PDB file of C-alpha atoms in Angstrom:
ATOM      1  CA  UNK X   2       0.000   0.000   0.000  1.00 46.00           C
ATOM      2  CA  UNK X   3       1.295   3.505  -0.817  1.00 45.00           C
ATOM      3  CA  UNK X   4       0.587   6.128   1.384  1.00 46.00           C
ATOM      4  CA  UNK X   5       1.920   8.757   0.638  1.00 48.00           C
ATOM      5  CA  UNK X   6       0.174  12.358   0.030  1.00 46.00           C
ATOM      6  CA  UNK X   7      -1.255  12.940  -3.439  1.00 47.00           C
ATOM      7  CA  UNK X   8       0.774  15.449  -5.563  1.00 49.00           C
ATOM      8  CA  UNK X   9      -1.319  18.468  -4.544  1.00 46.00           C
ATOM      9  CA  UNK X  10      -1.323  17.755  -1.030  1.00 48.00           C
ATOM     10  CA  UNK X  11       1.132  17.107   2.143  1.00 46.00           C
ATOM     11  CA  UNK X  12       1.104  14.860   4.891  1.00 46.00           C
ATOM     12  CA  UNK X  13       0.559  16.974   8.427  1.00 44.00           C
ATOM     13  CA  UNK X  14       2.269  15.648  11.662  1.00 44.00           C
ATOM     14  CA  UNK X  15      -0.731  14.084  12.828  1.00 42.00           C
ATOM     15  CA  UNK X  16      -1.232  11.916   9.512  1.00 46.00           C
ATOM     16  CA  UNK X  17      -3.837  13.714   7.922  1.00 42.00           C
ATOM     17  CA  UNK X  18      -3.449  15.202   4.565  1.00 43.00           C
ATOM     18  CA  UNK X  19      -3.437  18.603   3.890  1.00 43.00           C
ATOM     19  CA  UNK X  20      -4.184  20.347   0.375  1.00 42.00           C
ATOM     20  CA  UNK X  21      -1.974  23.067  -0.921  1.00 44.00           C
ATOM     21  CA  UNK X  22      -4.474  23.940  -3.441  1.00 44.00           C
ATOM     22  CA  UNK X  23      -6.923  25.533  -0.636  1.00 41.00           C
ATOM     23  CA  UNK X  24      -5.302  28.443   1.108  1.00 40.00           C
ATOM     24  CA  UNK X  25      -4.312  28.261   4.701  1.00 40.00           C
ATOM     25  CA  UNK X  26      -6.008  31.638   5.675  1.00 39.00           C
ATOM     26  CA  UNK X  27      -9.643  31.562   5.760  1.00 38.00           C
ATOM     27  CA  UNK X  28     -11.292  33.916   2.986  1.00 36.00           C
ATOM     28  CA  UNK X  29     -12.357  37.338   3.911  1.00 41.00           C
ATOM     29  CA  UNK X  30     -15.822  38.148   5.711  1.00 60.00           C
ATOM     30  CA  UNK X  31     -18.190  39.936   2.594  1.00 70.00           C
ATOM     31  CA  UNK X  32     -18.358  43.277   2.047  1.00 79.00           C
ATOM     32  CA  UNK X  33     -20.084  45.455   4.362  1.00 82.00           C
ATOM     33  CA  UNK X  34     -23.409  46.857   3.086  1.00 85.00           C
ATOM     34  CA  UNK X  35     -23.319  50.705   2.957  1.00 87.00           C
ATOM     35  CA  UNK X  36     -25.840  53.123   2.361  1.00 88.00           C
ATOM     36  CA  UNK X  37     -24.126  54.058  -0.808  1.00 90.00           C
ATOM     37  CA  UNK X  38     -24.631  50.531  -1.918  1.00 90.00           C
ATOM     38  CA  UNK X  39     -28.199  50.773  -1.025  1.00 89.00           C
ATOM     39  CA  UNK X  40     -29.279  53.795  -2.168  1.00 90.00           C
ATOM     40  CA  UNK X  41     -27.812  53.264  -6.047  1.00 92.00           C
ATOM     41  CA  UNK X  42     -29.950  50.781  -6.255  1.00 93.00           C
ATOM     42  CA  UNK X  43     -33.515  50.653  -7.284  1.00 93.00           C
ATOM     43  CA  UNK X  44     -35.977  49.565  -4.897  1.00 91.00           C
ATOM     44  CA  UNK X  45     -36.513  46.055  -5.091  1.00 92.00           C
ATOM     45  CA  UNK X  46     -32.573  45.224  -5.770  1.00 94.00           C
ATOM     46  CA  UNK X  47     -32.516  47.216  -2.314  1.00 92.00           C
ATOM     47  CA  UNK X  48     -34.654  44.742  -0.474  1.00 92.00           C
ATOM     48  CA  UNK X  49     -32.783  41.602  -2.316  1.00 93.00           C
ATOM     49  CA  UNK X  50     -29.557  43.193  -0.792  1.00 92.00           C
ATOM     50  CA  UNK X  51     -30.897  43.782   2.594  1.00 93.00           C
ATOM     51  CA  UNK X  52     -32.349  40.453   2.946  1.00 94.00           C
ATOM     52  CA  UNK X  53     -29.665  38.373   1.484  1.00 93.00           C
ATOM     53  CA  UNK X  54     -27.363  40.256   4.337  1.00 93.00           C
ATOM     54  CA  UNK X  55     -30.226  40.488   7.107  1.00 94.00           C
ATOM     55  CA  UNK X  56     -30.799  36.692   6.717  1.00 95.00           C
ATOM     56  CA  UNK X  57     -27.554  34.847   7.751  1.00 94.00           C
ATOM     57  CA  UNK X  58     -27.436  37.408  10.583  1.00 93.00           C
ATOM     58  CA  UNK X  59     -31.337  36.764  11.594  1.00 94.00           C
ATOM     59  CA  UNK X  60     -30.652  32.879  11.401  1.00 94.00           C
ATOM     60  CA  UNK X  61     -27.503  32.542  14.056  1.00 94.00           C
ATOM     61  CA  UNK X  62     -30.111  34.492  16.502  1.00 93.00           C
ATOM     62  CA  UNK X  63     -33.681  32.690  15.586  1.00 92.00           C
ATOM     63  CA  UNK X  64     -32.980  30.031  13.377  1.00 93.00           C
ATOM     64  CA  UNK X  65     -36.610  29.425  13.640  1.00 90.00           C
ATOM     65  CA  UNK X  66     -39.199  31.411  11.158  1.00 91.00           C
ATOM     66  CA  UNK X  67     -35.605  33.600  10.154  1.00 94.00           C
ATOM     67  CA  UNK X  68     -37.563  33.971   6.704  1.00 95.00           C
ATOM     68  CA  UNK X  69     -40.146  35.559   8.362  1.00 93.00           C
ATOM     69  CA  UNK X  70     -38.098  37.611  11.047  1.00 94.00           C
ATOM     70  CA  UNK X  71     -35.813  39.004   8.051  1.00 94.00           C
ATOM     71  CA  UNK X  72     -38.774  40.107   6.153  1.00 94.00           C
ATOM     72  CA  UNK X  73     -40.381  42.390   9.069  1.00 92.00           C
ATOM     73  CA  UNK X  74     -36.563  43.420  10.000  1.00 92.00           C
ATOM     74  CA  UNK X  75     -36.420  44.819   6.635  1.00 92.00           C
ATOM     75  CA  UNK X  76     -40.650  46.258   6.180  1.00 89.00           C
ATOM     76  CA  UNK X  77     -41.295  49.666   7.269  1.00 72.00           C
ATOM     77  CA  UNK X  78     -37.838  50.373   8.119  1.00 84.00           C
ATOM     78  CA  UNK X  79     -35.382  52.647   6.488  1.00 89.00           C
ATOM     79  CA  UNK X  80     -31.997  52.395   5.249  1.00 90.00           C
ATOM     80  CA  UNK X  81     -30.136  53.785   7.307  1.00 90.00           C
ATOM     81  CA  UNK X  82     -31.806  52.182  10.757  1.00 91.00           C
ATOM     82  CA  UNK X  83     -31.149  48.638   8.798  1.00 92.00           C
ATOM     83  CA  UNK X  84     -27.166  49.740   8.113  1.00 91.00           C
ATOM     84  CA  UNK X  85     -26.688  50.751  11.709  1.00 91.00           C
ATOM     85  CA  UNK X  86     -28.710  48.002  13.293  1.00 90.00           C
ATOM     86  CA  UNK X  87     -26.377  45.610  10.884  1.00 89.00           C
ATOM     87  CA  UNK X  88     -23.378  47.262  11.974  1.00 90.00           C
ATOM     88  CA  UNK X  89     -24.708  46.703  16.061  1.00 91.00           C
ATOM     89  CA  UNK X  90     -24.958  43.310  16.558  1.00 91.00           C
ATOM     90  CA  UNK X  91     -26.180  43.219  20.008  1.00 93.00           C
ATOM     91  CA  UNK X  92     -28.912  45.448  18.823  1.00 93.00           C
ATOM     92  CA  UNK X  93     -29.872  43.524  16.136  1.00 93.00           C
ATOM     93  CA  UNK X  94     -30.220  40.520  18.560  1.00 94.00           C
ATOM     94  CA  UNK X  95     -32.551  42.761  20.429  1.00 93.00           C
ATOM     95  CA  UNK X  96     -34.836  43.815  18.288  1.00 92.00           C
ATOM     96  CA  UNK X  97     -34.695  40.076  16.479  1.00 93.00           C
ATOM     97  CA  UNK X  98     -35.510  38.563  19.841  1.00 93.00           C
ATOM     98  CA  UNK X  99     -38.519  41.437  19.953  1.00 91.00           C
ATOM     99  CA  UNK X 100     -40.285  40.500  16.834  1.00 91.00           C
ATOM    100  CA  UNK X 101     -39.743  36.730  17.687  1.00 92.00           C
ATOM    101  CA  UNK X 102     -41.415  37.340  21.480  1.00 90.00           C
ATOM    102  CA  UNK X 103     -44.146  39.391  19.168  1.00 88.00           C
ATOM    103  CA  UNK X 104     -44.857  36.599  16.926  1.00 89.00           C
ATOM    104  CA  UNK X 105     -45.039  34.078  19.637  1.00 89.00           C
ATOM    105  CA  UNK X 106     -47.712  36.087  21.137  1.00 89.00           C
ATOM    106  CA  UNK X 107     -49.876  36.797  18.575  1.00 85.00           C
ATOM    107  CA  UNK X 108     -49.859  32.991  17.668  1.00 84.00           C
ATOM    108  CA  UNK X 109     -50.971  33.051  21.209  1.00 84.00           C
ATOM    109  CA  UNK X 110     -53.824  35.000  20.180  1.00 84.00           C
ATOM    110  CA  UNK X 111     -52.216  38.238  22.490  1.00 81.00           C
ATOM    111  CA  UNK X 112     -52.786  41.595  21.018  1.00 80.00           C
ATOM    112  CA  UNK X 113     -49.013  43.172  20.012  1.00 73.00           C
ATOM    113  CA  UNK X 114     -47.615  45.401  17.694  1.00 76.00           C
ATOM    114  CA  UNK X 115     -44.023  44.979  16.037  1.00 70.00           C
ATOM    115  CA  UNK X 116     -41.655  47.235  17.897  1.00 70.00           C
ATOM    116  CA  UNK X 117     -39.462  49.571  15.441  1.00 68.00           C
ATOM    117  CA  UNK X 118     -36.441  50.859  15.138  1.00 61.00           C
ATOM    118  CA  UNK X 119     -37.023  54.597  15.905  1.00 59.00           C
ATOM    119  CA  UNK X 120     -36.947  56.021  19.261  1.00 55.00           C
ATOM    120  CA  UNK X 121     -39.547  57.280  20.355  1.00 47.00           C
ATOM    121  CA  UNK X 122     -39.533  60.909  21.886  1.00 47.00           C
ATOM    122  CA  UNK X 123     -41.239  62.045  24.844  1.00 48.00           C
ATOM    123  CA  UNK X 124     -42.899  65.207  24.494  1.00 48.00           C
ATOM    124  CA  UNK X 125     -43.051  67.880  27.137  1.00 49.00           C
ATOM    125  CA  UNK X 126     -45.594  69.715  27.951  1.00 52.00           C
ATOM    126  CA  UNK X 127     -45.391  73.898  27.969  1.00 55.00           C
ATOM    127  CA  UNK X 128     -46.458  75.607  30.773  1.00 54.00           C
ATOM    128  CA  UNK X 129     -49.124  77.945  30.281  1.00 54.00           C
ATOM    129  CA  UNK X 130     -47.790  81.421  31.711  1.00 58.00           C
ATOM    130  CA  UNK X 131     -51.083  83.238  33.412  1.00 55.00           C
TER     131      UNK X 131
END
């Protein structure tokens, strides 16, 4: 029997063979999705691009109905919430984890809205000089 490693490949110290061909640093993480990116883009290549970027990201969090997480990540919101809440990963686990509680209970049959991205701002009240 001949083993040794095939032409393209070595022989690590453990045995196991090792391919030359395949490179020894793992490839880059993709592009980052700017606004720029976004906003050349007419509006239905926009949601393609914000979904096939939201996705991957909604499915380590809630692999469970991340189809239907990514799609009300992306409705109603604008660019520029969706780049910075891509760019904040701990609050895009938030606000995942929201619409997943939100979903669970309306199937429930519970009353809730879909929390959004905006902050809401309290207004204050004048006082009326007599």
């Amino acid at each position: 029997m001949d083993f040794r490693a095939p032409p393209d490949q070595t022989q690590s110290a453990h045995g196991s063979f090792i391919s030359q061909s395949e490179p020894a640093v793992p490839a880059p993480a993709r592009k980052p999705l700017t606004i720029y990116m976004l906003e050349s883009a007419d509006l239905d290549e926009q949601i393609r691009m914000l979904y096939e970027y939201i996705f991957p990201l909604v499915e380590k969090i809630h692999p469970t109905g991340a189809k239907h997480i990514t799609r009300l990540v992306i409705e109603g919101e604008n660019n520029y919430d969706l780049v910075n809440l891509i760019a904040e990963p701990n609050r895009l686990r938030a606000h995942v984890e929201q619409i997943a509680a939100v979903l669970q209970a309306r199937e429930a049959g519970q009353d809730v809205h879909f929390p959004s991205l905006k902050k809401k701002k309290k207004r204050m009240r004048r006082k009326k000089n007599i």
